[in-house]
């Protein structure tokens, strides 16, 4: 089933007929009980309804089908244009025509998903999202910049997760390993420098002292200066060796901080972190993640990027409404309390109804006086939201509100919506 075209309900010698618009149909009836019964008949007509409830629909193939449920006769489905009987394709085991059953649905479950009341919208406005202020905050910023930053942060998070899985470690562990590894490199350089310095110092010092001994009796003063130079070279070499001791203490302290006793054991127990490339990849991924998060926070503040992406549809919907309000000369802030609460529920229901059955058949959205208590700009905003949804999905709105009827009248005159007034028309009792 794609679209409802007509509902006919027989009541003895009388019949109620409602022709439906492919987009938005406004059904006007002041009596609340009768309104609810009218909407129930739409669901009954799709299910295994009683005799006397007839439908016309347009299916996925563009066929105009009539569902006949005559009193005292067999229920039938007929292709109107081809005059072909398609009853066998739709009949339930009891020979009743059951379009819902064919889609894997029962009437109770279907009406729970298809029907929306004012109480549901009020509850949605009150509860809305887990964090309405966050949605308002993000809807107010530049959306291109927002989602570019969010996707960059999400991509950086994915890369960090992949690097973490590959190395079986964490950025913190990699940073700790890098710190310990750095102290070990410094210790190696200190040892190498110390060996070179001692070798040079003792070599120069020894040579000076040896030369002094040779020339002592020929040139006493020169010999004395050579001895002084030799001792100075040896002393400087010894003093310089203290750098190795300092590097040794630093390296030992770094190992103690990570709970390791020696470098070789620590390196063996850390597996892939000991590989410079793997460790560099993990640390680079952590750095990119940090930079991406900083860029995200510059746009979105403290709201997590993951949360924003999870609620992206609601944020974008509210941003769109804010933009439309601004373009029309209104105040964008005034749409916040309605769209992402009541309007968001309507949007979510339409999305759900587009794929409710086995074959992902779209089912109409049935609104039972949904905007009770709403007036002025708030009512007009929600009606505009409903009208936009009806551009892509069939909606039936049953109401007794004269303001809604007045809003619909000019739209019905130019064919944008359908308008049916049921006052004084009979209606059979529900099954």
Coordinates of C-alpha atoms in Angstrom, one line a residue, residues 30-341:
X30 CA -16.1 18.9 16.4
X31 CA -17.2 15.7 18.2
X32 CA -14.0 14.2 19.8
X33 CA -15.5 10.7 19.9
X34 CA -16.5 10.7 16.3
X35 CA -13.1 12.1 15.2
X36 CA -11.4 9.1 17.0
X37 CA -13.8 6.7 15.4
X38 CA -13.1 8.1 11.9
X39 CA -9.4 7.6 12.4
X40 CA -10.0 4.1 13.7
X41 CA -11.9 3.3 10.6
X42 CA -8.8 4.0 8.5
X43 CA -6.9 1.4 10.4
X44 CA -9.9 -1.0 10.4
X45 CA -10.1 -0.6 6.6
X46 CA -6.4 -1.6 6.3
X47 CA -6.9 -4.6 8.6
X48 CA -9.4 -7.4 8.6
X49 CA -12.3 -5.0 8.9
X50 CA -16.0 -5.7 9.4
X51 CA -18.3 -5.7 6.4
X52 CA -19.3 -2.2 5.3
X53 CA -15.8 -0.6 5.5
X54 CA -14.4 0.0 2.0
X55 CA -11.2 1.6 0.7
X56 CA -9.6 2.8 -2.4
X57 CA -5.8 2.7 -2.5
X58 CA -2.9 3.2 -4.9
X59 CA -0.3 0.5 -4.5
X60 CA 3.5 0.4 -5.3
X61 CA 2.9 -0.4 -8.9
X62 CA 0.6 2.6 -9.3
X63 CA -2.5 0.4 -9.5
X64 CA -5.8 1.9 -8.2
X65 CA -7.3 -0.8 -6.1
X66 CA -10.7 -1.0 -4.5
X67 CA -11.3 -3.0 -1.3
X68 CA -14.9 -4.1 -1.2
X69 CA -16.4 -5.5 2.0
X70 CA -20.1 -5.9 1.2
X71 CA -22.7 -7.0 3.8
X72 CA -23.6 -10.6 3.1
X73 CA -20.9 -11.0 0.4
X74 CA -17.3 -12.0 0.0
X75 CA -14.6 -9.4 0.5
X76 CA -12.8 -8.6 -2.6
X77 CA -9.9 -6.5 -4.0
X78 CA -10.3 -5.2 -7.6
X79 CA -7.9 -3.4 -9.9
X80 CA -10.3 -0.6 -10.9
X81 CA -8.7 0.4 -14.2
X82 CA -8.2 -3.2 -15.4
X83 CA -11.3 -4.7 -13.8
X84 CA -9.1 -7.5 -12.5
X85 CA -9.9 -9.4 -9.3
X86 CA -6.8 -9.5 -7.0
X87 CA -8.5 -10.9 -4.0
X88 CA -6.3 -13.9 -3.7
X89 CA -3.2 -11.7 -3.3
X90 CA -4.7 -9.9 -0.2
X91 CA -7.2 -12.4 1.4
X92 CA -6.6 -13.6 4.9
X93 CA -7.3 -17.3 5.9
X94 CA -10.9 -16.3 6.9
X95 CA -11.4 -14.8 3.4
X96 CA -11.3 -11.2 4.9
X97 CA -9.1 -8.8 3.1
X98 CA -6.3 -7.8 5.5
X99 CA -3.7 -5.4 4.1
X100 CA -2.1 -5.0 7.5
X101 CA -1.7 -8.7 7.9
X102 CA -0.1 -9.0 4.5
X103 CA 2.5 -6.4 5.7
X104 CA 3.1 -8.4 8.9
X105 CA 1.1 -6.0 11.2
X106 CA -1.9 -6.3 13.4
X107 CA -4.5 -3.4 13.9
X108 CA -3.5 -2.7 17.5
X109 CA 0.2 -2.3 16.7
X110 CA -0.6 -0.4 13.5
X111 CA -2.8 2.2 15.2
X112 CA -0.2 2.7 18.0
X113 CA 2.4 3.7 15.4
X114 CA 0.1 5.5 12.9
X115 CA -2.0 7.6 15.4
X116 CA -0.7 10.7 17.2
X117 CA -2.6 12.7 19.8
X118 CA -2.1 16.0 21.5
X119 CA -1.1 14.2 24.7
X120 CA 1.7 12.4 22.8
X121 CA 3.0 15.7 21.4
X122 CA 2.8 17.5 24.8
X123 CA 4.8 14.7 26.4
X124 CA 7.3 14.9 23.6
X125 CA 7.6 18.7 24.1
X126 CA 8.2 18.1 27.8
X127 CA 10.7 15.4 27.4
X128 CA 12.1 15.8 23.9
X129 CA 15.7 14.7 24.0
X130 CA 18.0 13.7 26.8
X131 CA 19.5 17.2 26.4
X132 CA 17.3 19.8 24.8
X133 CA 19.7 22.6 25.5
X134 CA 22.5 20.8 23.7
X135 CA 20.3 20.5 20.6
X136 CA 19.3 24.1 20.7
X137 CA 23.0 25.1 21.2
X138 CA 24.2 23.1 18.2
X139 CA 21.3 24.1 16.0
X140 CA 22.3 27.7 16.4
X141 CA 25.8 27.4 15.0
X142 CA 27.0 27.1 11.4
X143 CA 25.9 23.6 10.3
X144 CA 28.6 23.1 7.7
X145 CA 31.3 23.9 10.2
X146 CA 29.6 21.9 12.9
X147 CA 29.3 18.7 10.9
X148 CA 32.8 19.0 9.3
X149 CA 34.2 19.3 12.8
X150 CA 32.1 16.4 14.1
X151 CA 33.0 14.1 11.3
X152 CA 36.7 15.0 11.7
X153 CA 36.5 14.2 15.4
X154 CA 34.7 10.9 14.7
X155 CA 37.3 10.0 12.1
X156 CA 40.1 10.8 14.5
X157 CA 38.4 8.6 17.1
X158 CA 38.1 5.7 14.7
X159 CA 41.8 6.0 13.7
X160 CA 42.8 6.1 17.4
X161 CA 40.6 3.0 18.1
X162 CA 42.2 1.1 15.2
X163 CA 45.7 2.0 16.4
X164 CA 44.8 1.0 19.9
X165 CA 43.5 -2.4 18.7
X166 CA 46.6 -3.0 16.5
X167 CA 49.0 -2.3 19.3
X168 CA 46.9 -3.9 22.0
X169 CA 47.7 -0.8 24.1
X170 CA 46.6 2.7 24.9
X171 CA 47.9 6.2 24.2
X172 CA 48.8 6.6 27.9
X173 CA 50.8 3.5 27.9
X174 CA 52.5 4.6 24.7
X175 CA 53.4 8.0 26.2
X176 CA 54.7 6.2 29.3
X177 CA 56.8 3.9 27.2
X178 CA 58.1 6.8 25.1
X179 CA 59.1 8.6 28.3
X180 CA 61.0 5.6 29.6
X181 CA 62.5 5.0 26.2
X182 CA 63.7 8.6 26.1
X183 CA 65.5 8.3 29.4
X184 CA 67.2 5.1 28.2
X185 CA 68.3 6.9 25.0
X186 CA 69.7 9.7 27.1
X187 CA 71.5 7.2 29.3
X188 CA 73.1 5.5 26.3
X189 CA 74.3 8.8 24.9
X190 CA 75.6 9.8 28.4
X191 CA 77.5 6.5 28.6
X192 CA 79.0 6.9 25.1
X193 CA 79.9 10.5 25.8
X194 CA 81.4 9.5 29.2
X195 CA 83.6 6.8 27.6
X196 CA 84.8 9.3 25.0
X197 CA 85.4 12.0 27.5
X198 CA 87.3 9.8 30.0
X199 CA 89.4 8.3 27.2
X200 CA 90.2 11.8 25.9
X201 CA 90.8 13.3 29.4
X202 CA 93.0 10.5 30.7
X203 CA 94.8 10.4 27.4
X204 CA 95.6 14.1 27.3
X205 CA 96.3 14.1 31.0
X206 CA 98.6 11.1 30.9
X207 CA 100.5 12.6 27.9
X208 CA 101.0 15.9 29.6
X209 CA 102.3 14.3 32.8
X210 CA 104.6 11.9 30.8
X211 CA 106.0 14.9 28.9
X212 CA 106.6 16.8 32.1
X213 CA 108.6 13.9 33.6
X214 CA 110.8 13.8 30.4
X215 CA 111.6 17.5 30.4
X216 CA 111.5 18.2 34.2
X217 CA 115.3 18.5 34.6
X218 CA 115.7 20.6 31.4
X219 CA 112.7 23.0 31.9
X220 CA 111.2 22.8 35.3
X221 CA 108.6 25.5 34.8
X222 CA 107.3 24.0 31.6
X223 CA 107.1 20.6 33.3
X224 CA 105.1 22.0 36.1
X225 CA 102.6 23.6 33.7
X226 CA 102.3 20.3 31.8
X227 CA 101.5 18.5 35.0
X228 CA 98.9 21.1 35.9
X229 CA 97.3 20.7 32.4
X230 CA 97.3 17.0 32.6
X231 CA 95.7 16.9 36.0
X232 CA 93.1 19.5 34.8
X233 CA 92.2 17.3 31.8
X234 CA 91.8 14.2 34.0
X235 CA 89.7 16.2 36.5
X236 CA 87.4 17.6 33.8
X237 CA 86.9 14.1 32.4
X238 CA 86.0 12.8 35.9
X239 CA 83.6 15.7 36.6
X240 CA 82.0 15.3 33.2
X241 CA 81.2 11.6 34.0
X242 CA 78.7 12.8 36.6
X243 CA 76.3 13.3 33.6
X244 CA 76.2 9.6 33.3
X245 CA 75.2 9.1 36.9
X246 CA 72.5 11.7 36.6
X247 CA 71.1 10.0 33.5
X248 CA 71.3 6.7 35.3
X249 CA 69.2 8.1 38.2
X250 CA 66.6 9.6 35.8
X251 CA 66.3 6.3 33.8
X252 CA 65.9 4.3 37.0
X253 CA 63.3 6.7 38.3
X254 CA 61.3 6.5 35.0
X255 CA 61.3 2.7 35.3
X256 CA 60.1 2.8 38.9
X257 CA 57.3 5.1 37.9
X258 CA 55.9 2.5 35.5
X259 CA 56.5 -0.4 37.9
X260 CA 59.4 -1.9 36.0
X261 CA 62.7 -3.2 37.5
X262 CA 64.9 -3.0 34.4
X263 CA 64.7 -1.8 30.8
X264 CA 65.0 -5.1 29.0
X265 CA 62.1 -6.7 31.0
X266 CA 59.9 -3.6 30.5
X267 CA 60.6 -3.6 26.8
X268 CA 59.8 -7.3 26.4
X269 CA 56.5 -7.1 28.3
X270 CA 55.2 -4.2 26.3
X271 CA 55.1 -6.1 23.0
X272 CA 54.4 -3.8 20.0
X273 CA 55.0 -0.6 21.9
X274 CA 58.7 -1.5 21.7
X275 CA 58.4 -1.1 17.9
X276 CA 59.1 2.5 17.1
X277 CA 56.7 2.6 14.1
X278 CA 53.8 1.1 16.0
X279 CA 54.3 3.4 19.0
X280 CA 54.7 6.4 16.7
X281 CA 51.4 5.5 14.9
X282 CA 49.5 5.2 18.2
X283 CA 50.9 8.5 19.6
X284 CA 50.2 10.3 16.3
X285 CA 46.6 9.0 16.3
X286 CA 46.3 10.2 19.9
X287 CA 47.7 13.6 18.9
X288 CA 45.3 13.9 15.9
X289 CA 42.4 12.9 18.2
X290 CA 43.3 15.6 20.7
X291 CA 43.6 18.2 17.9
X292 CA 40.2 17.2 16.4
X293 CA 38.6 17.4 19.8
X294 CA 40.0 20.8 20.3
X295 CA 38.6 21.9 17.0
X296 CA 35.2 20.4 17.8
X297 CA 35.1 22.2 21.2
X298 CA 35.9 25.5 19.5
X299 CA 32.6 25.0 17.5
X300 CA 30.4 23.1 19.9
X301 CA 31.6 23.7 23.4
X302 CA 31.4 20.9 25.8
X303 CA 28.8 18.8 23.9
X304 CA 30.5 15.5 22.8
X305 CA 30.9 15.0 19.1
X306 CA 29.5 11.4 19.4
X307 CA 26.3 12.7 21.0
X308 CA 25.9 15.3 18.3
X309 CA 26.2 12.8 15.5
X310 CA 23.7 10.5 17.3
X311 CA 21.2 13.4 17.4
X312 CA 22.1 14.8 14.1
X313 CA 18.7 14.6 12.5
X314 CA 17.1 16.5 15.3
X315 CA 19.8 19.2 15.3
X316 CA 19.6 19.6 11.5
X317 CA 15.8 19.8 11.7
X318 CA 15.9 22.5 14.3
X319 CA 18.6 24.4 12.4
X320 CA 16.4 24.3 9.3
X321 CA 13.4 25.6 11.2
X322 CA 15.5 28.4 12.7
X323 CA 16.7 29.3 9.2
X324 CA 13.2 29.4 7.8
X325 CA 12.0 31.5 10.7
X326 CA 14.8 34.0 10.1
X327 CA 14.2 34.1 6.4
X328 CA 10.6 34.9 6.9
X329 CA 11.4 37.7 9.3
X330 CA 10.5 35.8 12.5
X331 CA 12.5 35.0 15.6
X332 CA 14.5 31.7 15.3
X333 CA 14.4 31.3 19.1
X334 CA 10.6 30.9 19.0
X335 CA 10.6 27.6 17.1
X336 CA 12.9 25.9 19.6
X337 CA 10.2 24.8 22.1
X338 CA 8.0 23.2 19.5
X339 CA 10.0 21.7 16.7
X340 CA 12.4 19.5 18.5
X341 CA 9.6 18.4 20.8

